[in-house]
XYZ file of C-alpha atoms in Angstrom:
562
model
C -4.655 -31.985 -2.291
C -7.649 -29.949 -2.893
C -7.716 -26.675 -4.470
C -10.055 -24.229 -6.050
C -8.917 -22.563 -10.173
C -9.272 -19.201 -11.585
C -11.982 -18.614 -13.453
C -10.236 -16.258 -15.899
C -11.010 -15.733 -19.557
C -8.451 -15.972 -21.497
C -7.754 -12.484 -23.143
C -9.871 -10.714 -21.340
C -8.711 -6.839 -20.138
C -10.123 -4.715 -17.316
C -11.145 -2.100 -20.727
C -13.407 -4.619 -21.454
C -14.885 -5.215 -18.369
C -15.332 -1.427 -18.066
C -17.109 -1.448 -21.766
C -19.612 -4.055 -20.106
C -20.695 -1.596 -17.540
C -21.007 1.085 -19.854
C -24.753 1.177 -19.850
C -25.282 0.051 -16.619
C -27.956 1.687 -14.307
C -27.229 -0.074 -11.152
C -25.859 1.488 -8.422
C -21.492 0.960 -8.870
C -20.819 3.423 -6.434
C -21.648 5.038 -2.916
C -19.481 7.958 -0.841
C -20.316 9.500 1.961
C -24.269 11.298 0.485
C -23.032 10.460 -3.419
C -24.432 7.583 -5.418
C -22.952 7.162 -8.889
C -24.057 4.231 -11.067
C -21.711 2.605 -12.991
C -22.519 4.216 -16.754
C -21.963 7.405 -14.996
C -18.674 5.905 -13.786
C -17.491 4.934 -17.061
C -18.712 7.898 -18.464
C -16.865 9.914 -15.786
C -13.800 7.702 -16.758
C -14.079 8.682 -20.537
C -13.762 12.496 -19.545
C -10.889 12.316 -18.195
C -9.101 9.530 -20.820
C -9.953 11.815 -23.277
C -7.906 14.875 -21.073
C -5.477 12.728 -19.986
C -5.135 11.536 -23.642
C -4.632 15.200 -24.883
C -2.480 16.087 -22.377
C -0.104 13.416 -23.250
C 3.368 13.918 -24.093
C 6.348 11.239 -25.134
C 6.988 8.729 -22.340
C 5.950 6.285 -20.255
C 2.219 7.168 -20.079
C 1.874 7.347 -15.985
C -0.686 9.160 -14.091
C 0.231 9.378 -10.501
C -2.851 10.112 -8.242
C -2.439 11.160 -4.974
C -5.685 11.246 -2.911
C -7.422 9.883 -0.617
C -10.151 6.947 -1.071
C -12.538 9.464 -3.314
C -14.579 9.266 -6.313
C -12.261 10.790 -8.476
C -9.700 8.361 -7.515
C -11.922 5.569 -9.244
C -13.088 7.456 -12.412
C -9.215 7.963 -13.062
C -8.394 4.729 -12.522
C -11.117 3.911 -14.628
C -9.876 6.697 -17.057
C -6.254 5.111 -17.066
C -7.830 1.891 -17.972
C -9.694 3.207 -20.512
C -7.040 5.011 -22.345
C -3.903 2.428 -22.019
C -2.413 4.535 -19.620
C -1.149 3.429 -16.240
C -2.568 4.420 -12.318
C 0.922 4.926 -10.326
C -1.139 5.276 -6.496
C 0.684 7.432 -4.326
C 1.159 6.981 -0.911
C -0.080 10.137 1.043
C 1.839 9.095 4.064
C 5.199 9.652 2.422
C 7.033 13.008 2.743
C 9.693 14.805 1.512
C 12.873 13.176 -0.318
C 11.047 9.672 0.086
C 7.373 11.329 -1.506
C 9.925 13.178 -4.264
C 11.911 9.791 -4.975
C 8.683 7.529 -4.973
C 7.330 10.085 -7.598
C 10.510 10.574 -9.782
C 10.846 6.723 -10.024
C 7.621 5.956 -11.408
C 8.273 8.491 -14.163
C 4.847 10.388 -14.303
C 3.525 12.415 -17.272
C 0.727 13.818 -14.654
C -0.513 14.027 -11.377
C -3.977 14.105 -10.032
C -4.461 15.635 -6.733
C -6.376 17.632 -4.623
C -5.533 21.479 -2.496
C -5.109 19.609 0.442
C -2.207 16.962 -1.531
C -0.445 19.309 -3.608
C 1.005 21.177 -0.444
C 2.760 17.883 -0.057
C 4.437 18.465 -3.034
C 5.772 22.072 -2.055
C 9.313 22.333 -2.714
C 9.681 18.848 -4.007
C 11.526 17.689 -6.981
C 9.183 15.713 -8.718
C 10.283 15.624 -12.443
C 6.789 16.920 -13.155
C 6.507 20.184 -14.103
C 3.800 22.171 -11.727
C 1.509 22.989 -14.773
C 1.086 18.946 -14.925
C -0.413 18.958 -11.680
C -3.655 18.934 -11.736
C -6.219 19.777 -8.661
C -9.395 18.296 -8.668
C -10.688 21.115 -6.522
C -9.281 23.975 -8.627
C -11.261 25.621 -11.448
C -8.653 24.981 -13.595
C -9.213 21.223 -13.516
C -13.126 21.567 -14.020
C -12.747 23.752 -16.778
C -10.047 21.388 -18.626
C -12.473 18.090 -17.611
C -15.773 20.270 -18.735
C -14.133 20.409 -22.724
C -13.620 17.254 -22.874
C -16.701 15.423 -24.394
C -18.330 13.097 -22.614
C -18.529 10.302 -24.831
C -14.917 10.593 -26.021
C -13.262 7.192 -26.553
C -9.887 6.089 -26.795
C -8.183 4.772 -29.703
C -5.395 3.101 -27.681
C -4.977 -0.431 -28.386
C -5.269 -2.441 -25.220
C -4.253 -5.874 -24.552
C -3.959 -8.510 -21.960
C -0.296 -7.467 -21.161
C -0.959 -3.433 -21.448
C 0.299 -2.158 -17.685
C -2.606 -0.955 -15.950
C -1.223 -0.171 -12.269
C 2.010 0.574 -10.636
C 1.470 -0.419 -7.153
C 3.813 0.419 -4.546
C 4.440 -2.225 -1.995
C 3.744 -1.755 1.612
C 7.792 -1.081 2.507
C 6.903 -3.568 5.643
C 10.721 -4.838 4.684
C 12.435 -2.180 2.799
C 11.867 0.563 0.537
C 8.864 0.715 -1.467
C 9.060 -1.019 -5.014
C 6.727 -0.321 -7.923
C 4.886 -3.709 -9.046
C 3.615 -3.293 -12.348
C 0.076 -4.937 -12.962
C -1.244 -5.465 -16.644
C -4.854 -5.077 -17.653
C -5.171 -9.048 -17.919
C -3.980 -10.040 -14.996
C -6.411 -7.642 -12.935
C -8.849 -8.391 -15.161
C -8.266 -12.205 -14.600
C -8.070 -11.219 -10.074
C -11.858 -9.564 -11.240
C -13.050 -12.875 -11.973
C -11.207 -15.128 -9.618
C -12.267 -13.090 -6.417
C -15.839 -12.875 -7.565
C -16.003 -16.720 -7.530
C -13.411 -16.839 -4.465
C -15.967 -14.379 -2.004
C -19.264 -15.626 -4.065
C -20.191 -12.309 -4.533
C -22.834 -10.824 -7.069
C -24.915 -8.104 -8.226
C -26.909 -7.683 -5.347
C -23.484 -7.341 -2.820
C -21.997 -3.919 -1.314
C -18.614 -4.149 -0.850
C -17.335 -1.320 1.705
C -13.687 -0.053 1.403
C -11.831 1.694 3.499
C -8.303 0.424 3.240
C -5.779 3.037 0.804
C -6.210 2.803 -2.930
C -3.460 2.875 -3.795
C -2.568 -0.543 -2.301
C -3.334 -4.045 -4.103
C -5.918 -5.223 -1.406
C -8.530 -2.475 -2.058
C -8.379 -2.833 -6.171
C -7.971 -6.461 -6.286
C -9.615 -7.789 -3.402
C -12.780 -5.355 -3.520
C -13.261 -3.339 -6.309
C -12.068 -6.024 -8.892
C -15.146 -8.257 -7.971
C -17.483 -5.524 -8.015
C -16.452 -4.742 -11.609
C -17.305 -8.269 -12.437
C -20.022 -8.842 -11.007
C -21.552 -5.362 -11.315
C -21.966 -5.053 -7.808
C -21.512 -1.974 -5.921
C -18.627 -0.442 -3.752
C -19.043 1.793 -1.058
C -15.762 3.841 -0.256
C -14.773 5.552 2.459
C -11.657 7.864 2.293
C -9.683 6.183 5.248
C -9.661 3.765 7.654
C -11.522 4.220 10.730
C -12.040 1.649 13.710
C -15.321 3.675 15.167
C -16.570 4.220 11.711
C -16.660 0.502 10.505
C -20.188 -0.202 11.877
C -21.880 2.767 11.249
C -20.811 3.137 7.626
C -21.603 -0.853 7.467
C -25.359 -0.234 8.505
C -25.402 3.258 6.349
C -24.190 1.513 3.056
C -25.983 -1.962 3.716
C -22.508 -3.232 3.068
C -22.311 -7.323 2.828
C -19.153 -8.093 2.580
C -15.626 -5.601 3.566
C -11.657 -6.132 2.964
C -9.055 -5.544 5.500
C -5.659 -5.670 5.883
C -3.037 -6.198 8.695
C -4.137 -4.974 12.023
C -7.499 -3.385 11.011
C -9.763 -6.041 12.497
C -8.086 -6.017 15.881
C -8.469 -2.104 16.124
C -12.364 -2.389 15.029
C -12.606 -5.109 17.670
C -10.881 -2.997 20.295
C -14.063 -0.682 20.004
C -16.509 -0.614 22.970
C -18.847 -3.614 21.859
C -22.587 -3.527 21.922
C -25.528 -5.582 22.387
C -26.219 -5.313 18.843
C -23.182 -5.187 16.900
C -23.929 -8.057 15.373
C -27.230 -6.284 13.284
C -25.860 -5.446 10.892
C -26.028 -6.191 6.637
C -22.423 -8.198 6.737
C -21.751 -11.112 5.377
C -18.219 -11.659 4.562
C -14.978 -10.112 5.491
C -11.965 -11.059 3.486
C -8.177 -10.176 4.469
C -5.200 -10.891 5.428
C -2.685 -10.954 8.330
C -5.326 -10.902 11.116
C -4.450 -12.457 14.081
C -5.912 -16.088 15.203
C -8.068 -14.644 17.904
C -9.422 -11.824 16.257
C -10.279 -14.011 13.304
C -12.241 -16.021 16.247
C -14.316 -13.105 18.086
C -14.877 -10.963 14.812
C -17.785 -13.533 13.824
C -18.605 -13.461 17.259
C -19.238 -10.082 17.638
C -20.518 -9.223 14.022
C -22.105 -11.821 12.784
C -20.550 -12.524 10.129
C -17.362 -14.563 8.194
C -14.252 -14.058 8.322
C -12.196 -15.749 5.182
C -7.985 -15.453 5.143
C -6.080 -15.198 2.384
C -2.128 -15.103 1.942
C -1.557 -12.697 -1.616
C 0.685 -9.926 -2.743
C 0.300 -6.931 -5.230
C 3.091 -9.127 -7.487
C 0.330 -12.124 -7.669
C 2.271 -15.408 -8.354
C 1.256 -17.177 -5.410
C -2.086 -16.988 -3.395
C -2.911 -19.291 -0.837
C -6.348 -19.497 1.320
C -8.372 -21.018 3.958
C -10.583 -24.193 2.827
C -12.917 -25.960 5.132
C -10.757 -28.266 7.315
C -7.794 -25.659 7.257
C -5.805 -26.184 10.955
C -5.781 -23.425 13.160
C -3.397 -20.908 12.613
C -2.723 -21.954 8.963
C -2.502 -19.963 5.920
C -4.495 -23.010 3.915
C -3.659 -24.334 1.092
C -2.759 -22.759 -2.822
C -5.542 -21.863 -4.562
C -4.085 -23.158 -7.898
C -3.346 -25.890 -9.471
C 0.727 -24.580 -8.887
C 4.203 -25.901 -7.397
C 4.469 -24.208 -4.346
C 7.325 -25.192 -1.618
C 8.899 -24.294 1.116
C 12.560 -23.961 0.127
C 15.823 -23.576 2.297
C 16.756 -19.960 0.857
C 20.712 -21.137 0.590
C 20.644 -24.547 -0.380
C 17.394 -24.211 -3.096
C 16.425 -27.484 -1.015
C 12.881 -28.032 -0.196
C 12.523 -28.223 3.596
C 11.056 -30.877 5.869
C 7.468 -30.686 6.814
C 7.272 -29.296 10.272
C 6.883 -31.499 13.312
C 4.734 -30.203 16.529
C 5.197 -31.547 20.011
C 2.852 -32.850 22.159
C 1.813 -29.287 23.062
C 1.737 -27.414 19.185
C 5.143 -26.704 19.597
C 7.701 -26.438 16.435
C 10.124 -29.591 17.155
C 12.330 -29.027 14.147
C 12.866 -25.124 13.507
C 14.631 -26.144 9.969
C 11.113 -26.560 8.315
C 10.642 -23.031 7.576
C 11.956 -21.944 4.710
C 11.078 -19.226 2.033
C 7.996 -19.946 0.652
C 8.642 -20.165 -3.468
C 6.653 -20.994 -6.835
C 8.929 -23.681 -9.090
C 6.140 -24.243 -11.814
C 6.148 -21.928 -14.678
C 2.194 -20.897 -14.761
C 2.281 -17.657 -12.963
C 2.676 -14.005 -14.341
C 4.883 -11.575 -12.397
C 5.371 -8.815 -14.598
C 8.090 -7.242 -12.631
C 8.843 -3.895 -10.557
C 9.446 -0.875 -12.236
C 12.682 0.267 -13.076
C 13.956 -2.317 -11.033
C 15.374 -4.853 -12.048
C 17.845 -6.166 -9.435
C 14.842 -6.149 -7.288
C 12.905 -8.254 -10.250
C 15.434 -10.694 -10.123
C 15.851 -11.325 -6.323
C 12.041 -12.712 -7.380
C 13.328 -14.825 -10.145
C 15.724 -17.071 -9.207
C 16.108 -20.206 -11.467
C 13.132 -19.671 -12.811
C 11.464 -19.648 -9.771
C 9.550 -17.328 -7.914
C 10.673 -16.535 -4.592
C 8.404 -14.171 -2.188
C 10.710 -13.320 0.233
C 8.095 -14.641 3.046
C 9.069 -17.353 5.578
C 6.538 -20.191 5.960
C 6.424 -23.959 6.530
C 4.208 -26.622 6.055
C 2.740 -29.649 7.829
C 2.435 -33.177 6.631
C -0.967 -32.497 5.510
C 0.703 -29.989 3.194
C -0.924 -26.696 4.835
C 0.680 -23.802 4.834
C 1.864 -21.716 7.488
C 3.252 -18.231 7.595
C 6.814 -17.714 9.739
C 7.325 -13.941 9.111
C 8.736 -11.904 6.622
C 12.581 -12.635 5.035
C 14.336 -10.606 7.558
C 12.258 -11.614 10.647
C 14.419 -14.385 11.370
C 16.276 -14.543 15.078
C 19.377 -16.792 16.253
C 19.932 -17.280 19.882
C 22.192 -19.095 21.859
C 22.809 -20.697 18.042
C 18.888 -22.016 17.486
C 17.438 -20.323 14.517
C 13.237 -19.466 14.472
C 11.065 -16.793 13.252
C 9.072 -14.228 14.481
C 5.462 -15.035 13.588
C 5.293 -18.499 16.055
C 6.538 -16.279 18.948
C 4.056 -13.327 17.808
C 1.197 -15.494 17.956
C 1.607 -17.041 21.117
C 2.184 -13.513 22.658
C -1.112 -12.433 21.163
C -2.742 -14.760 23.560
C -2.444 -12.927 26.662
C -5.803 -10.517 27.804
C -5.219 -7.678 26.915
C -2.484 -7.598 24.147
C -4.103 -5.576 21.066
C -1.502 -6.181 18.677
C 2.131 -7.313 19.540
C 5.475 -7.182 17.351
C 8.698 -9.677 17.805
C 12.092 -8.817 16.231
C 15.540 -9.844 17.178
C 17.883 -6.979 18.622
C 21.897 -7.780 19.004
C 23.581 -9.816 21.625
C 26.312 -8.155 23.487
C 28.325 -11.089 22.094
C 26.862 -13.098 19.367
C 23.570 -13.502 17.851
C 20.311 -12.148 18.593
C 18.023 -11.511 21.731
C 14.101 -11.499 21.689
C 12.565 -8.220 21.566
C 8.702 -7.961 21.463
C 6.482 -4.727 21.257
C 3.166 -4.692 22.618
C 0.026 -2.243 22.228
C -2.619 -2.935 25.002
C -6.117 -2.672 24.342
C -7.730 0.630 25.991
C -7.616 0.548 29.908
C -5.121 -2.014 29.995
C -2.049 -1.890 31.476
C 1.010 -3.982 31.406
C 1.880 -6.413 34.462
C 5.194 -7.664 34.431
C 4.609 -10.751 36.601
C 1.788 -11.589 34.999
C 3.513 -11.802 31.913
C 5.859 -13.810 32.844
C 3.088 -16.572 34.511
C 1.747 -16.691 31.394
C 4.786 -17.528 29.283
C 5.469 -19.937 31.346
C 1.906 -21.383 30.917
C 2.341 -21.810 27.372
C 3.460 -25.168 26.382
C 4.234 -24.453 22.859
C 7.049 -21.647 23.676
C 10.363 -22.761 22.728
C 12.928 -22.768 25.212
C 14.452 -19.938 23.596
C 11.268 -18.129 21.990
C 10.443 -15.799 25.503
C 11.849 -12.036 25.038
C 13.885 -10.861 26.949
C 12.847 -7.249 26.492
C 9.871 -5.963 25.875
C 8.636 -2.082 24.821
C 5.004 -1.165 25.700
C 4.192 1.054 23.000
C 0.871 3.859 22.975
C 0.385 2.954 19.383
C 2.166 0.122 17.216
C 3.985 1.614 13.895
C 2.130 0.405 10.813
C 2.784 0.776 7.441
C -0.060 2.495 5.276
C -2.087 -0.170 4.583
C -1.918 -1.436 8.467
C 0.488 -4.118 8.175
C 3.150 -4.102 11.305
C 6.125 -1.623 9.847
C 8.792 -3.550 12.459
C 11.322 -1.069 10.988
C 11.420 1.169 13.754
C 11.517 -0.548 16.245
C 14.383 -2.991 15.358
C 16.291 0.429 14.925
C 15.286 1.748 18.035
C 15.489 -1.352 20.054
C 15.458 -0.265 23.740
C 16.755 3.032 23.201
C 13.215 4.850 23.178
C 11.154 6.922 25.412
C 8.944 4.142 25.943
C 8.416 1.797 28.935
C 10.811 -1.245 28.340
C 10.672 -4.191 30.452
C 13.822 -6.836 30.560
C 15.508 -9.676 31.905
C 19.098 -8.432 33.115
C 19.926 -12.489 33.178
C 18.268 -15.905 32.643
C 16.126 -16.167 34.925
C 15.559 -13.105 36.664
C 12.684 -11.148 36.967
C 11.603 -8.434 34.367
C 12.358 -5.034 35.746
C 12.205 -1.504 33.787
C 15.337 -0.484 31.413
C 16.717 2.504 33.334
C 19.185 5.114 31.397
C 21.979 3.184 33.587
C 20.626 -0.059 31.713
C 21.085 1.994 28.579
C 24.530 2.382 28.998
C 25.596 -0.088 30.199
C 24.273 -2.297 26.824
C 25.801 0.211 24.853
C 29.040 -0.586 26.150
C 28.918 -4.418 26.179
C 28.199 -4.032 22.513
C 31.002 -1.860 21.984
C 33.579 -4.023 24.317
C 32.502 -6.647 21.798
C 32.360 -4.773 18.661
C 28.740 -5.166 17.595
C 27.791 -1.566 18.452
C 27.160 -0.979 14.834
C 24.066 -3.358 15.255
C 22.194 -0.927 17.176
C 21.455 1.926 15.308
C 18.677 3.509 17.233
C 18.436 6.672 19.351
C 15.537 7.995 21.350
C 12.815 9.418 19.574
């Protein structure tokens, strides 16, 4: 089977790859009108180690920041990185009890914000005192950072396994858990992405997904730092602004997540989209078409990955790679798709003559069994740590399976499974066959309660701009789709104005399981097999509710409208 290594040198930290850029002129840097090289990143980075270093008290030594995508969010993660301290990125889109909880568990000496952020933090218990909050655009912080002297190092002894970053995960499945990253293993991601993407000195590499998420560190910044490129940062994610900021920064290569490509595609197009400076685009979680018409359009590659912020397994697209696969590991590692019960590794899948899934038992969890990988945990804890490492394993919590060429596949996530009428599948087959259909944007499938057993098929749809949602044609074509299963077509589905998404633009299916059909949105359904789809009215409504409670499942739907 044919894979590609990781160039990684062996006790390398992301300190010293900072130290290497210390006299560097070239440009490491671009926002909005700023340019900043990278000696006056590092230099900017020193500043603020050496506060951060003086302000330090007994403890963990955390630094939340909570921004957005800015230039001071690099020079303190640079500064963290520089003085042994740890980055703890904050999500912005978190309020209240959740933002307060997030921040308590992560145990922060400091906080690094802005006027705009802090009034997020009104009225919250933190655990950080409000002295140790520090705004970047308060006199206060400039005259703390202006004492500091510029050249001030660090005497903090740094090593391979020092944590570096506390990332929160995307909460796509569940609350949000802290994975702890050291300086060696992001140091080590520096090196393997650089040789992954082929990029160098000469590449921009434009960012506008949250930084406080893996992607944006690991995927684009991390290779910059290597390869003493540059990175050109925008403070969030916008579809309209992808191609103009592309053309402004000369960008050559970008990183997305989730959804982002099909909102950038859902843009008017243009004769000349396609001159522009880009290269590459590098991601994850796109959907097959848009992965198809973004080269199309742009002019450019696209390049999948499957990865997560706790690292043990990556997986990617090599030439030959069957449509619609994840690829293949990108290691020399065991990786398997295991039956999450049993521990046994499931069968390879079978497809019909028409693509479809003939034996829904392949898919499985999708688990590491060697013992080469580092997974330094989630902080504070450690039930969650071990749900990872079973037996010695590593176990992702993703459904996959795998064909007999021994590609990869991804099934959905460990609670998008669905059992109806007593046949178990997951989500993701059903999702991408519904994200065939003209003019779908982005569509979500997740299983909502049967009056009397099991699960029905629920899917959520955005349409792209001017469309509109034709019940009859939807149901010609699912039944033009050969590689449906019999029990795979939903039998309600929500047309929603704007699809929930997590921070980082993955699909938060959260809300909508909860809600099911009891929301203020248009929902289509199938009273009976076969029967037309018709709207939900509030006589529908009720009259679900009380099947569900004749049977005693009402607890299974939580939702009200919102």
């Amino acid at each position: 089977m044919p894979t590609y290594g990781w160039p990684v040198t062996a006790g390398l930290t992301t300190a010293d790859l900072l130290a290497a850029r210390a006299d560097d002129p070239h440009p490491g840097l671009l926002f909005a009108d700023q340019r900043y090289s990278w000696a006056e990143i590092v230099a900017a980075g020193r500043r603020r180690a050496a506060l951060a270093s003086e302000l330090r008290r007994p403890g963990p030594f955390h630094i939340g920041v909570l921004l957005d995508n800015t230039p001071e969010y690099l020079f303190w993660l640079v500064a963290s990185a520089l003085a042994g301290a740890v980055t703890v990125g904050i999500n912005p889109t978190r309020r209240g009890a959740q933002l307060a909880g997030d921040i308590r568990h992560v145990d922060c000496q400091l906080i690094i914000t802005d006027g705009a952020h802090r009034r997020l933090l009104d009225g919250l218990d933190t655990g950080v005192p409000a002295e140790r909050v520090l705004e970047v655009d308060r006199d206060r912080y400039r005259t703390l950072l202006a004492a500091q002297d510029g050249l001030a190092r660090s005497d903090a002894r740094i090593e391979p396994a020092t944590p570096m970053l506390l990332m929160f995960t995307s909460g796509s499945t569940g609350a949000p858990k802290a994975v702890v990253c050291g300086q060696g293993r992001f140091a080590a991601a520096a090196g393997y992405m650089t040789g992954r993407l082929g990029l160098g000195r000469d590449d921009v590499a434009y960012n506008a997904m949250p930084m406080f998420h893996g992607n944006a560190l690991m995927a684009c910044w991390a290779p910059m730092l290597a390869s003493g490129g540059t990175w050109a940062l925008r403070d969030r994610f916008s579809a309209s602004g992808f191609l103009p900021d592309v053309r402004r920064f000369g960008a050559t290569f970008a990183n997305y997540v989730g959804r982002a490509l099909a909102y950038i595609l859902a843009t008017p197009e243009r004769p000349d989209d396609a001159d522009n400076s880009l290269r590459l685009v590098y991601g994850t979680e796109a959907a097959d078409k848009d992965l198809a018409e973004f080269p199309r359009r742009f002019g450019c590659e696209c390049l999948e990955g499957y990865g997560s912020s706790e690292g043990p397994i990556a997986i990617g697209k090599l030439p030959g790679t069957p449509p619609g696969a994840l690829g293949l590991p990108t290691s020399e590692s065991d990786v398997a798709v295991l039956d999450p019960e049993t521990g046994s590794e499931c069968p390879r899948v079978r497809f019909g003559p028409h693509g479809e899934i003939v034996n829904p038992e392949a898919i499985g969890e999708l688990v590491r069994r060697d013992s080469g990988f580092v997974f330094e945990g989630y902080y504070r804890n450690p039930a969650a740590t071990a749900e990872r490492l079973r037996n010695g394993w590593y176990w992702s919590g993703d459904l996959t399976y795998r064909d007999e060429a021994g590609y990869f596949y991804f099934a959905g996530r460990g609670n998008d499974w669905l059992r109806v009428d007593s046949e178990n599948f997951a989500a993701a087959p059903v999702e991408h066959i519904l994200a065939r259909q003209p003019g779908v944007l982005v569509v979500a499938v997740f299983p909502v309660p049967d009056a009397h057993t099991g699960d029905q098929v629920m899917a959520a749809v955005e349409l792209e701009p001017g469309a509109r949602f034709d019940p009859e044609a939807f149901e010609a074509f699912l039944a033009a789709q050969s590689d449906l299963g019999t029990k795979w077509s939903p039998r309600f589905v929500r047309v929603v104005a704007r699809m929930p998404l997590t921070p980082t633009n993955k699909l938060d299916k959260k809300p909508l399981r909860a809600q099911a059909w009891e929301c203020t949105d248009p929902v289509w359904w199938r009273p009976a097999p076969g029967e037309a789809l018709r709207l939900v009215t509030e006589q529908d409504r009720s009259a679900l509710r009380e099947a569900l409670a004749a049977n005693g499942r009402a607890h299974l739907l939580s939702g009200a409208p919102s």
